[in-house]
Short mmCIF file of C-alpha atoms in Angstrom, two decimals:
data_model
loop_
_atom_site.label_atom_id
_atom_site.label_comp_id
_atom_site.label_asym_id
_atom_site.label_seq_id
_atom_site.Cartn_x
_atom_site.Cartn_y
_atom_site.Cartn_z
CA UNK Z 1 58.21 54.13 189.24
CA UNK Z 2 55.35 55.50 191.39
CA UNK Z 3 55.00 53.23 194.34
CA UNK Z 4 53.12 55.70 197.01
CA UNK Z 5 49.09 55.71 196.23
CA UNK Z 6 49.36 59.02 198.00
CA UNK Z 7 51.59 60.17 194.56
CA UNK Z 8 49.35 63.05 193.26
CA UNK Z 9 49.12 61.31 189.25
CA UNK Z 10 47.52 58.20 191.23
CA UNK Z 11 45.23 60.81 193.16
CA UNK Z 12 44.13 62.43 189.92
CA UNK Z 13 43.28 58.73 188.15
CA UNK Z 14 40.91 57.98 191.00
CA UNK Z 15 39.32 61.37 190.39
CA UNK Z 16 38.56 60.58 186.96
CA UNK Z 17 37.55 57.72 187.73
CA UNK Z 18 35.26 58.39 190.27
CA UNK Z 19 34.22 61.97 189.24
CA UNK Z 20 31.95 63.42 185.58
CA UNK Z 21 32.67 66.99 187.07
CA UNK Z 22 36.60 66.03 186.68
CA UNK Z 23 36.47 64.46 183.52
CA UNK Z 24 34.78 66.94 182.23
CA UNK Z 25 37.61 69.71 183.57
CA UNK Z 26 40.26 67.44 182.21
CA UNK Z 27 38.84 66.63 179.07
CA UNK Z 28 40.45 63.18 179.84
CA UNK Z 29 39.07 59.89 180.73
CA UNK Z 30 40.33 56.21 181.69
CA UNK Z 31 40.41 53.03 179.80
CA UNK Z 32 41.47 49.75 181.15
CA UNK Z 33 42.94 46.69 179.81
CA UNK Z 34 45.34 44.99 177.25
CA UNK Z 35 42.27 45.42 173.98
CA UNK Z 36 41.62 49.38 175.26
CA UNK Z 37 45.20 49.70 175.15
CA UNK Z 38 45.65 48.44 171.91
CA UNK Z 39 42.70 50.10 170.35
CA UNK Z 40 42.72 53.73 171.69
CA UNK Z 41 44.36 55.62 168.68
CA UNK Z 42 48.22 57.19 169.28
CA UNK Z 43 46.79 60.87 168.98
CA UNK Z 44 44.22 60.31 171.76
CA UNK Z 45 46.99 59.40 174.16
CA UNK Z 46 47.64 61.59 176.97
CA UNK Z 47 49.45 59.00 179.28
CA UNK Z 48 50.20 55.28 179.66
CA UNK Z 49 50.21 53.84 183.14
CA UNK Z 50 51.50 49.97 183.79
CA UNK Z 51 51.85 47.54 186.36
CA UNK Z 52 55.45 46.06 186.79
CA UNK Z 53 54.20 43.07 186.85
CA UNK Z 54 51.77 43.22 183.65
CA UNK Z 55 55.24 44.82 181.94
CA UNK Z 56 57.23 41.47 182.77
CA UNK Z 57 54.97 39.15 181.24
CA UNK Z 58 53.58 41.45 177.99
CA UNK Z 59 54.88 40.35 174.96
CA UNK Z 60 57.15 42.46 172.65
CA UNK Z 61 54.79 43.90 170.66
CA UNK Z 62 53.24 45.66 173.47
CA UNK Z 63 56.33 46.91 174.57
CA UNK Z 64 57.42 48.35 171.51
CA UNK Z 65 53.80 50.22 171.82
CA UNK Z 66 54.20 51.33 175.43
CA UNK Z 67 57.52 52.69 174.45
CA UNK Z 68 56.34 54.85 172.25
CA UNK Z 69 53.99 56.48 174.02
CA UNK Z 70 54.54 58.95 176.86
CA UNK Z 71 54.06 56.22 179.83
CA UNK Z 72 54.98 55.52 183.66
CA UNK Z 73 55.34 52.91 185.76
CA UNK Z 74 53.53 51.94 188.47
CA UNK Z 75 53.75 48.94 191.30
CA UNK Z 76 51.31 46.82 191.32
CA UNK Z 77 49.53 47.73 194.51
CA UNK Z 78 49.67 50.96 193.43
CA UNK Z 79 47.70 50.20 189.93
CA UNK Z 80 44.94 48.17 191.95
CA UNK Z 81 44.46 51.76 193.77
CA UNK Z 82 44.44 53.39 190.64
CA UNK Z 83 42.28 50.59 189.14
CA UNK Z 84 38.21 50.63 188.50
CA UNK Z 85 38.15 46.95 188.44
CA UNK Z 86 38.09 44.24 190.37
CA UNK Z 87 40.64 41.94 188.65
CA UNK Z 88 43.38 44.92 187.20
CA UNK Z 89 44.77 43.72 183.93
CA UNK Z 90 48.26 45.92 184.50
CA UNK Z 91 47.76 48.76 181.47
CA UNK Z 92 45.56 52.16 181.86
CA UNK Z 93 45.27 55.15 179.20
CA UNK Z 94 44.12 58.26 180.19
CA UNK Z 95 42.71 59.26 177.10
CA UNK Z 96 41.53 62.51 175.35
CA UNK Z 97 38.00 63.22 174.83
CA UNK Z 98 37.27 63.77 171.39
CA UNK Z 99 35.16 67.24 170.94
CA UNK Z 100 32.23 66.98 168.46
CA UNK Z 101 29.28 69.26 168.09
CA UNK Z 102 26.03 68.79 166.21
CA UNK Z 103 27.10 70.02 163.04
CA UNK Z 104 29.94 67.70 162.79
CA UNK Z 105 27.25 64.78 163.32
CA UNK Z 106 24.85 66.72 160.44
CA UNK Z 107 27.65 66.59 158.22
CA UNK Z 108 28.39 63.12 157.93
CA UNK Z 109 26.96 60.44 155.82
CA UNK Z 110 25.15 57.56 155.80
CA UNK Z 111 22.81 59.56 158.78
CA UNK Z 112 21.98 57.21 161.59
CA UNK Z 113 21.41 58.39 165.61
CA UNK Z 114 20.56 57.73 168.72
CA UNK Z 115 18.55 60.40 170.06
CA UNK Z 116 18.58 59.52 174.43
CA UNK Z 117 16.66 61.34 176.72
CA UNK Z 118 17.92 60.86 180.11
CA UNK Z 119 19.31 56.83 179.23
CA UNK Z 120 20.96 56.79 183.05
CA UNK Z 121 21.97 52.75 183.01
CA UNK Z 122 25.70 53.50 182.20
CA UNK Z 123 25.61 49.50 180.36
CA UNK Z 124 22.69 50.53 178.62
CA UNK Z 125 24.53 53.46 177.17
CA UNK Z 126 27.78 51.62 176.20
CA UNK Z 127 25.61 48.77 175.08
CA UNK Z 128 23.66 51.13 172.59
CA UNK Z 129 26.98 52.75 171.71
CA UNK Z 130 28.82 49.06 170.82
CA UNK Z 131 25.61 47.41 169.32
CA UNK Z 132 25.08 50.96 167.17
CA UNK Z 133 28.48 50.66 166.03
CA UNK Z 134 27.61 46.89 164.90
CA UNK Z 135 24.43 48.33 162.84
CA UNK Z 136 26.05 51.55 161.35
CA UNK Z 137 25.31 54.08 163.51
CA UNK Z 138 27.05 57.63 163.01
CA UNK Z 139 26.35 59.41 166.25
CA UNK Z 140 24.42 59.66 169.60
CA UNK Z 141 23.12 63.09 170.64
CA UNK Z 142 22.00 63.08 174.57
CA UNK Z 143 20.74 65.35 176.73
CA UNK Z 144 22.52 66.45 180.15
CA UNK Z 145 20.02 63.73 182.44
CA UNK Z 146 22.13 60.78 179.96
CA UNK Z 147 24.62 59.05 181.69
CA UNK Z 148 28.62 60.24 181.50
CA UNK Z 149 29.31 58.25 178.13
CA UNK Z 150 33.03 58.51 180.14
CA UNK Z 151 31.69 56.99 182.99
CA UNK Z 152 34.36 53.74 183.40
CA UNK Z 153 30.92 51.38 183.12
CA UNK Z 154 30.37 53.14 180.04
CA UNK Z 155 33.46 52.60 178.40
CA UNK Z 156 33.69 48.39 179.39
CA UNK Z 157 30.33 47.86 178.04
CA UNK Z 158 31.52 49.45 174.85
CA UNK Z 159 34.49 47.28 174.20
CA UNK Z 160 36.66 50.02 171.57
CA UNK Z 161 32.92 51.94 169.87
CA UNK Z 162 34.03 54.63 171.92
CA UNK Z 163 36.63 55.42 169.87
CA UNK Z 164 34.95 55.19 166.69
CA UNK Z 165 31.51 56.28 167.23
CA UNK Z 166 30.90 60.13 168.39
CA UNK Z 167 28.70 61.22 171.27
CA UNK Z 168 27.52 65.07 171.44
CA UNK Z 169 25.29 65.68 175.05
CA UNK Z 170 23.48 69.02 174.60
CA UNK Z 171 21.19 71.11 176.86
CA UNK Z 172 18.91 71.58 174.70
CA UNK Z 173 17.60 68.23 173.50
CA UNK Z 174 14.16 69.67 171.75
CA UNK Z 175 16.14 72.43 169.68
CA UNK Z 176 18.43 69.66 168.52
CA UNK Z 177 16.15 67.64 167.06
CA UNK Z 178 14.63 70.86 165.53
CA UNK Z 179 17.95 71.26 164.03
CA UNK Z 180 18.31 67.51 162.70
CA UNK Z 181 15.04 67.89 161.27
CA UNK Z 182 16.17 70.99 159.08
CA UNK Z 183 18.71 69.30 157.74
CA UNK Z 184 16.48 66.53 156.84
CA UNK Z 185 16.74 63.81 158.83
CA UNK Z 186 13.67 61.97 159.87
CA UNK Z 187 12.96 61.54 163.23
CA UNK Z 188 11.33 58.38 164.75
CA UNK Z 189 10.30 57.84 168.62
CA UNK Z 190 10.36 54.15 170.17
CA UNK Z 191 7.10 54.42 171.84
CA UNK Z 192 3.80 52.19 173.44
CA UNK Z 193 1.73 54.36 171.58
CA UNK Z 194 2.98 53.78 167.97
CA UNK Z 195 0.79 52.97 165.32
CA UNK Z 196 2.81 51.57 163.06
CA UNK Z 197 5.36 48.39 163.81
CA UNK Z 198 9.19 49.03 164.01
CA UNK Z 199 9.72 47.22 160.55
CA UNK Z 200 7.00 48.51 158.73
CA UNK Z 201 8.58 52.17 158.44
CA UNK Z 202 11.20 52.90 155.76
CA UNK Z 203 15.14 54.12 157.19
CA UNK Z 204 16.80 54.29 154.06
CA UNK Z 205 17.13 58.10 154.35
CA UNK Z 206 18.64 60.29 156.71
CA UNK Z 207 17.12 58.89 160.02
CA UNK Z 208 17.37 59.03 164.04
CA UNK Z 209 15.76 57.43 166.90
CA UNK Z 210 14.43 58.83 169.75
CA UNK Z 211 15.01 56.24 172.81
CA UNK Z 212 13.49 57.73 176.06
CA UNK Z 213 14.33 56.74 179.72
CA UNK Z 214 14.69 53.21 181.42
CA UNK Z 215 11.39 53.70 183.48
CA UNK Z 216 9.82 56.88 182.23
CA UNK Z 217 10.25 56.75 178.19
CA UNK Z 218 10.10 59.80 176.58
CA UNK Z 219 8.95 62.61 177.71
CA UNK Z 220 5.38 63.90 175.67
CA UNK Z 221 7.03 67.39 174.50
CA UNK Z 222 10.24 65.28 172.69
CA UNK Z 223 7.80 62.33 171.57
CA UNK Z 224 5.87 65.14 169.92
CA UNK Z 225 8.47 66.01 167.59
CA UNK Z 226 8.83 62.73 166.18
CA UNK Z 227 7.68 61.97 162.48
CA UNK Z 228 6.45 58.71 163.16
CA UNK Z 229 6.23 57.17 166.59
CA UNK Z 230 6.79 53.16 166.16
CA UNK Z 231 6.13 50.15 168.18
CA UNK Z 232 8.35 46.75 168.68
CA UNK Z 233 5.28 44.31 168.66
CA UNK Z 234 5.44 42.34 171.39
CA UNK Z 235 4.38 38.67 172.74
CA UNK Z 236 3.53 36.91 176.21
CA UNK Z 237 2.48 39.56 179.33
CA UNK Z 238 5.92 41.67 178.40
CA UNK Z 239 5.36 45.31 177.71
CA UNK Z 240 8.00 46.71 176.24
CA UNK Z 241 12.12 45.64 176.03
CA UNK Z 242 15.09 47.35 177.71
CA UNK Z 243 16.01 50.44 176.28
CA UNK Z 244 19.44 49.36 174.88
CA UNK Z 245 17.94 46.35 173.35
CA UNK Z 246 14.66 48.01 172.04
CA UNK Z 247 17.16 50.95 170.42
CA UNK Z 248 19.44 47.95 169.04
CA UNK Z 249 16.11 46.08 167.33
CA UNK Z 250 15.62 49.44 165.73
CA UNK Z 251 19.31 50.16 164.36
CA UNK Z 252 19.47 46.53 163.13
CA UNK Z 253 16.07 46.99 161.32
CA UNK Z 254 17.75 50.06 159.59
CA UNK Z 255 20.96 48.73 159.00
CA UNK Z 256 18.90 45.46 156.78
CA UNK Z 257 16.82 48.04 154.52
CA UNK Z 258 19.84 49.74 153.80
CA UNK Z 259 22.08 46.63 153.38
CA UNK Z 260 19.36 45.20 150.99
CA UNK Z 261 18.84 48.72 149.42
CA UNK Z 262 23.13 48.29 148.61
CA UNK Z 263 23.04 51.75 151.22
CA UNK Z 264 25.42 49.84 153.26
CA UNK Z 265 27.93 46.94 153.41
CA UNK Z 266 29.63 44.23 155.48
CA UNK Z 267 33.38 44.14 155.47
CA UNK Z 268 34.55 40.90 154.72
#
């Protein structure tokens, strides 16, 4: 059991914790609490870390599970060191990062992105990632300015998407969406200057989004290589929504045309 918060394995969890440039190095992140735990998959596991005191009170089940996973014990003074939170649950994963590229996004069906230029709100980004989960989304391509989608804000506000729903940053954001486009996706930008409303386009083909910054928007060179830009008509003195909420109107709106369409359906 690791009881010193000098112990080098505690060092290296506040580092990734703390740290893109060491996550990044690693290829590992953190994730936090009994549902993470549960819902990180097996091969993804690089290392299990528990409180003593969360492993006296967990209930078989998740024994059984922490036993079969490489894992170490920790005191729990120690795992509040360790811990990004303020109220430690007892059970950390340091998890692999799952390597995707643009291709492997291109390739898959049912097309739906997130194109996000410079989204630096870490909840906004997990929120985008969990609600674009909800509505069918396939993948989020960002640019380097986009938050760490590692970050441990990131990964709370997604509650288990992160798993499930790949996330490719590039440094080239413009030449990306020149690549989507030749392989036939159609790209549309969230913007104020849209001509058209949100609802009023049709998504049931391969399709992306192009959600630009929390205060900026998009930039005019990536707007510019939009198909269509499109509005979310709005009411009262406000002039536009959130970023993660105006990019979750938009996935929803997709995800009903092709529900209706039969492109998509709910599990029961």
């Amino acid at each position: 059991m690791i009881t010193s918060t000098s112990n080098r394995k505690v060092k290296e969890v506040q580092a990734l914790n703390r740290k893109a440039s060491c996550r990044r190095e690693c290829g590992l992140y953190t994730v936090e609490g009994i549902r993470m735990f549960r819902e990180t998959p097996e091969p993804l596991v690089e290392q299990v870390y528990v409180s003593e005191g969360f492993f006296a009170k967990c209930g078989d089940e998740t024994r059984q599970r922490i036993s079969g996973l490489p894992h170490e014990f920790v005191s729990d003074a120690v795992f509040a060191a360790m811990s990004d939170t303020k109220t430690p649950q007892g059970v950390m994963v340091l998890v692999k990062q799952q390597e995707k590229t643009l291709e492997d996004l291109f390739r898959m069906k049912e097309q739906c992105f997130l194109v996000l230029e410079t989204i630096q709100d870490p909840g906004n980004l997990g929120t985008m990632l969990r609600a674009g989960e909800g509505a069918g989304l396939t993948g989020i391509i960002a640019d380097r300015g986009t938050a760490d989608i590692y970050n441990p804000k990131v990964i709370r506000s997604t509650m288990g998407s992160i798993f499930r729903v790949p996330v490719v940053y590039t440094v080239d954001l413009r030449e990306a969406v020149r690549k989507m486009k030749r392989t036939g996706v159609r790209v549309f930008a969230a913007h104020l200057k849209g001509e058209r409303n949100y609802d009023k386009e049709n998504y049931l083909g391969p399709s992306a989004f192009l959600i630009g910054n929390e205060a900026a928007g998009l930039t005019e060179e990536t707007a510019s290589l939009a198909d269509a830009l499109v509005k979310i008509p709005m009411l009262g003195a406000v002039e536009s929504l959130n970023a993660a909420v105006a990019a979750s109107v938009l996935m929803y709106e997709l995800s009903r045309q092709r529900r209706n369409a039969g492109g998509l359906t709910e599990e029961e």
